[in-house]
Amino acid sequence: MEIDLGPLSEGQTYALLTQTIIPRPIAWALTDNSLQGDAQWNLAPFSFFNGIASDPPMVMFSIGSWDVSGKSKDTLVNLRKKPAFTIGIANQNQIKQVQQTATSLDHGVSETTEFGISVHSWDWPTPLIDGCGINFACTLSKEVKVDESSQILVFAKITKIWVADHAVSRDSKDRIVIDPEKIDPLLRLGAGKYGSLGSVMPMPQV
C-alpha cells in the first residue's frame, strides 16, 4: 500500500506516523511544577524522542504546545521558567504509570503525588524517577516551533546520566557497558500499543 500524506488530516497523519516509526523510546520528562516554592513535580511521557548529538550530548523531543483543553502544556510552561529537568527511561513494569501521566491535570498538581510515583533527590535540581534504570540530568537548550503546527521541538543538553548499578559493567578495555535487557525499556508503538525490547543481537563492530 502506498499512502499519500497530502490529503490526510493532522490526526490521521499522526496515527500513521506513530504506527510506522517503530519502536520509539519514551522520554519520561520530570519538570519543576511548584507554584509557591514547595516541591511539586510534573511528569509526562513523550515518544517523539531521541538522542541527536554526543558533542555536546543532546536529546530532542517533540511536545504539543497546547493540551486538549487549550492550555499550554505544563512541561513547556515549567521548562520556560526552570530549564533544569530529568528524563527517565521507564521500564515494562511502569506502563500503567506512564499511561496515567499522559493525562492532563490542573497546573500545579503533581503527577508523582497523584499517581504514587516515587522519586528521590540527587545532585540535580529535579529528582531521579525511581524504577527507571536510566535517568538523564538535562537542561533546556532551545525550543523550535515546527512550521505552522502546534508542535514544539525541545532541545536539551545532558549534564550527567544515572544508570542502575545492576545494569552496568566494564569490558576488557575498561569501557562502560550497559545491559539493555536489565534496563528493560518500555517502547512506544502506535494505536495505543507498547512494546518490549525483544531479542538483543550482538554483532562485531566494523
C-alpha positions as CSV (number, residue, x, y, z in Angstrom):
1,M,0.0,0.0,0.0
2,E,1.3,3.5,-0.9
3,I,-0.1,6.3,1.2
4,D,-0.1,9.9,0.2
5,L,0.1,12.1,3.3
6,G,-1.0,15.2,1.5
7,P,-4.8,14.7,1.8
8,L,-4.7,13.4,5.4
9,S,-5.6,15.4,8.4
10,E,-3.1,16.1,11.2
11,G,-4.8,13.4,13.3
12,Q,-4.7,10.8,10.5
13,T,-1.0,11.6,9.8
14,Y,-0.2,11.3,13.5
15,A,-1.9,7.9,13.7
16,L,0.0,6.7,10.7
17,L,3.4,8.0,11.8
18,T,3.1,6.5,15.3
19,Q,2.4,3.1,13.7
20,T,5.2,3.2,11.2
21,I,8.1,4.9,13.1
22,I,8.5,2.0,15.5
23,P,9.6,1.3,18.1
24,R,10.2,4.6,19.8
25,P,11.9,5.3,23.1
26,I,9.9,7.3,25.6
27,A,11.2,10.4,27.3
28,W,9.5,10.5,30.8
29,A,10.1,14.1,31.5
30,L,10.1,15.4,35.1
31,T,9.9,19.2,35.5
32,D,9.6,21.6,38.4
33,N,5.9,22.3,38.8
34,S,6.0,24.3,42.0
35,L,3.8,27.3,42.4
36,Q,4.7,28.6,45.8
37,G,8.2,27.2,46.3
38,D,7.0,23.8,47.6
39,A,8.4,20.8,45.7
40,Q,5.9,19.7,43.1
41,W,6.9,17.6,40.1
42,N,5.2,17.4,36.7
43,L,5.8,14.1,34.9
44,A,4.8,13.4,31.3
45,P,5.8,10.9,28.6
46,F,6.9,11.9,25.1
47,S,7.6,9.3,22.4
48,F,8.9,11.5,19.6
49,F,12.2,11.5,21.3
50,N,15.8,10.6,20.7
51,G,19.5,11.4,21.2
52,I,20.7,13.8,18.5
53,A,24.4,14.5,19.3
54,S,27.2,13.5,21.6
55,D,29.3,16.6,21.5
56,P,27.7,18.3,23.2
57,P,25.4,15.5,24.5
58,M,21.9,16.4,23.4
59,V,18.4,14.9,23.2
60,M,15.3,16.2,21.5
61,F,11.7,15.6,22.0
62,S,8.5,17.0,20.4
63,I,5.8,18.4,22.5
64,G,2.4,19.9,21.6
65,S,2.3,23.5,22.7
66,W,-1.4,23.0,23.9
67,D,-3.3,20.3,25.6
68,V,-6.8,19.2,24.8
69,S,-8.3,22.0,26.9
70,G,-6.4,24.7,25.0
71,K,-3.9,25.3,27.9
72,S,-0.2,25.4,27.4
73,K,1.4,22.0,28.2
74,D,2.8,22.0,31.8
75,T,6.1,20.6,30.6
76,L,6.7,23.5,28.3
77,V,5.5,26.1,30.9
78,N,7.8,24.6,33.5
79,L,10.8,24.4,31.3
80,R,10.5,28.1,30.3
81,K,10.6,29.0,34.0
82,K,13.1,26.5,35.3
83,P,15.1,24.8,32.5
84,A,16.7,22.0,34.5
85,F,14.8,18.7,34.3
86,T,15.1,15.0,34.4
87,I,14.3,12.4,31.7
88,G,13.7,8.9,32.9
89,I,13.6,5.8,30.7
90,A,10.6,3.8,32.0
91,N,10.6,0.0,32.2
92,Q,8.0,-2.5,31.4
93,N,6.6,-2.6,34.9
94,Q,5.8,1.2,34.7
95,I,3.5,1.0,31.8
96,K,0.4,1.9,33.8
97,Q,2.1,4.8,35.4
98,V,3.4,6.1,32.1
99,Q,-0.2,6.0,30.7
100,Q,-1.5,7.8,33.8
101,T,1.0,10.6,33.4
102,A,-0.1,11.1,29.8
103,T,-3.4,12.5,31.1
104,S,-4.0,16.2,31.7
105,L,-4.1,17.5,35.3
106,D,-4.5,21.1,36.5
107,H,-1.3,23.1,36.5
108,G,0.5,22.8,39.8
109,V,-0.9,19.3,40.5
110,S,1.9,16.8,40.8
111,E,1.7,13.5,38.8
112,T,4.2,11.9,41.1
113,T,1.8,12.5,44.1
114,E,-1.4,11.9,42.2
115,F,-0.3,8.5,40.8
116,G,2.0,7.4,43.6
117,I,5.3,7.6,41.6
118,S,8.3,7.8,43.9
119,V,11.3,10.0,43.2
120,H,14.4,10.8,45.2
121,S,16.9,13.7,45.2
122,W,20.3,13.6,43.7
123,D,22.9,16.3,42.7
124,W,20.5,18.0,40.3
125,P,17.6,20.4,40.8
126,T,15.0,17.8,39.7
127,P,14.9,14.3,41.3
128,L,15.5,10.8,39.9
129,I,12.4,8.8,38.9
130,D,12.5,5.6,40.9
131,G,12.3,2.4,39.0
132,C,13.8,3.9,35.8
133,G,17.1,2.2,35.0
134,I,18.3,5.3,33.3
135,N,17.9,9.0,34.3
136,F,19.3,11.9,32.4
137,A,20.1,15.3,34.0
138,C,19.0,17.7,31.3
139,T,18.9,21.5,30.7
140,L,16.7,23.1,28.1
141,S,18.9,24.4,25.3
142,K,16.3,25.8,22.9
143,E,12.9,25.3,21.5
144,V,11.9,25.4,17.9
145,K,8.3,25.7,16.6
146,V,7.6,23.3,13.7
147,D,6.4,25.5,10.8
148,E,2.6,26.2,11.2
149,S,1.9,23.3,13.5
150,S,1.3,23.3,17.3
151,Q,4.4,21.2,17.8
152,I,7.5,22.5,19.6
153,L,10.9,20.7,19.3
154,V,12.6,20.8,22.7
155,F,16.4,20.5,22.5
156,A,18.2,19.7,25.8
157,K,21.8,19.2,26.9
158,I,22.6,16.2,29.1
159,T,24.9,17.0,32.0
160,K,25.1,13.6,33.5
161,I,23.5,10.2,33.3
162,W,22.4,7.9,36.2
163,V,22.3,4.2,35.4
164,A,21.2,1.5,37.8
165,D,24.2,-0.4,39.2
166,H,22.9,-3.8,38.3
167,A,22.9,-2.9,34.6
168,V,26.4,-1.6,34.4
169,S,29.7,-3.4,33.9
170,R,33.1,-2.8,32.3
171,D,34.6,-4.7,29.4
172,S,38.2,-5.9,29.0
173,K,39.2,-2.4,27.9
174,D,37.6,-0.8,31.0
175,R,34.8,0.7,28.9
176,I,31.4,1.2,30.5
177,V,28.9,-1.4,29.2
178,I,25.2,-1.1,29.9
179,D,23.0,-4.2,29.6
180,P,19.8,-3.2,27.8
181,E,18.0,-6.3,28.9
182,K,18.4,-5.2,32.6
183,I,17.2,-1.7,31.7
184,D,14.1,-3.4,30.2
185,P,12.9,-0.2,28.4
186,L,9.2,0.4,27.7
187,L,8.8,1.1,23.9
188,R,6.0,3.0,22.2
189,L,4.2,1.8,19.1
190,G,1.1,3.2,17.6
191,A,-2.7,2.7,18.0
192,G,-2.4,2.5,21.8
193,K,0.2,-0.2,21.8
194,Y,3.5,-0.5,23.7
195,G,6.4,-2.9,23.2
196,S,9.3,-4.6,24.9
197,L,12.9,-4.9,23.9
198,G,12.7,-8.4,22.4
199,S,15.9,-10.1,21.2
200,V,19.3,-8.5,21.6
201,M,21.6,-9.4,18.8
202,P,25.3,-8.7,19.4
203,M,27.3,-8.1,16.2
204,P,31.0,-7.4,15.6
205,Q,31.8,-3.8,15.1
206,V,33.1,-2.8,11.6
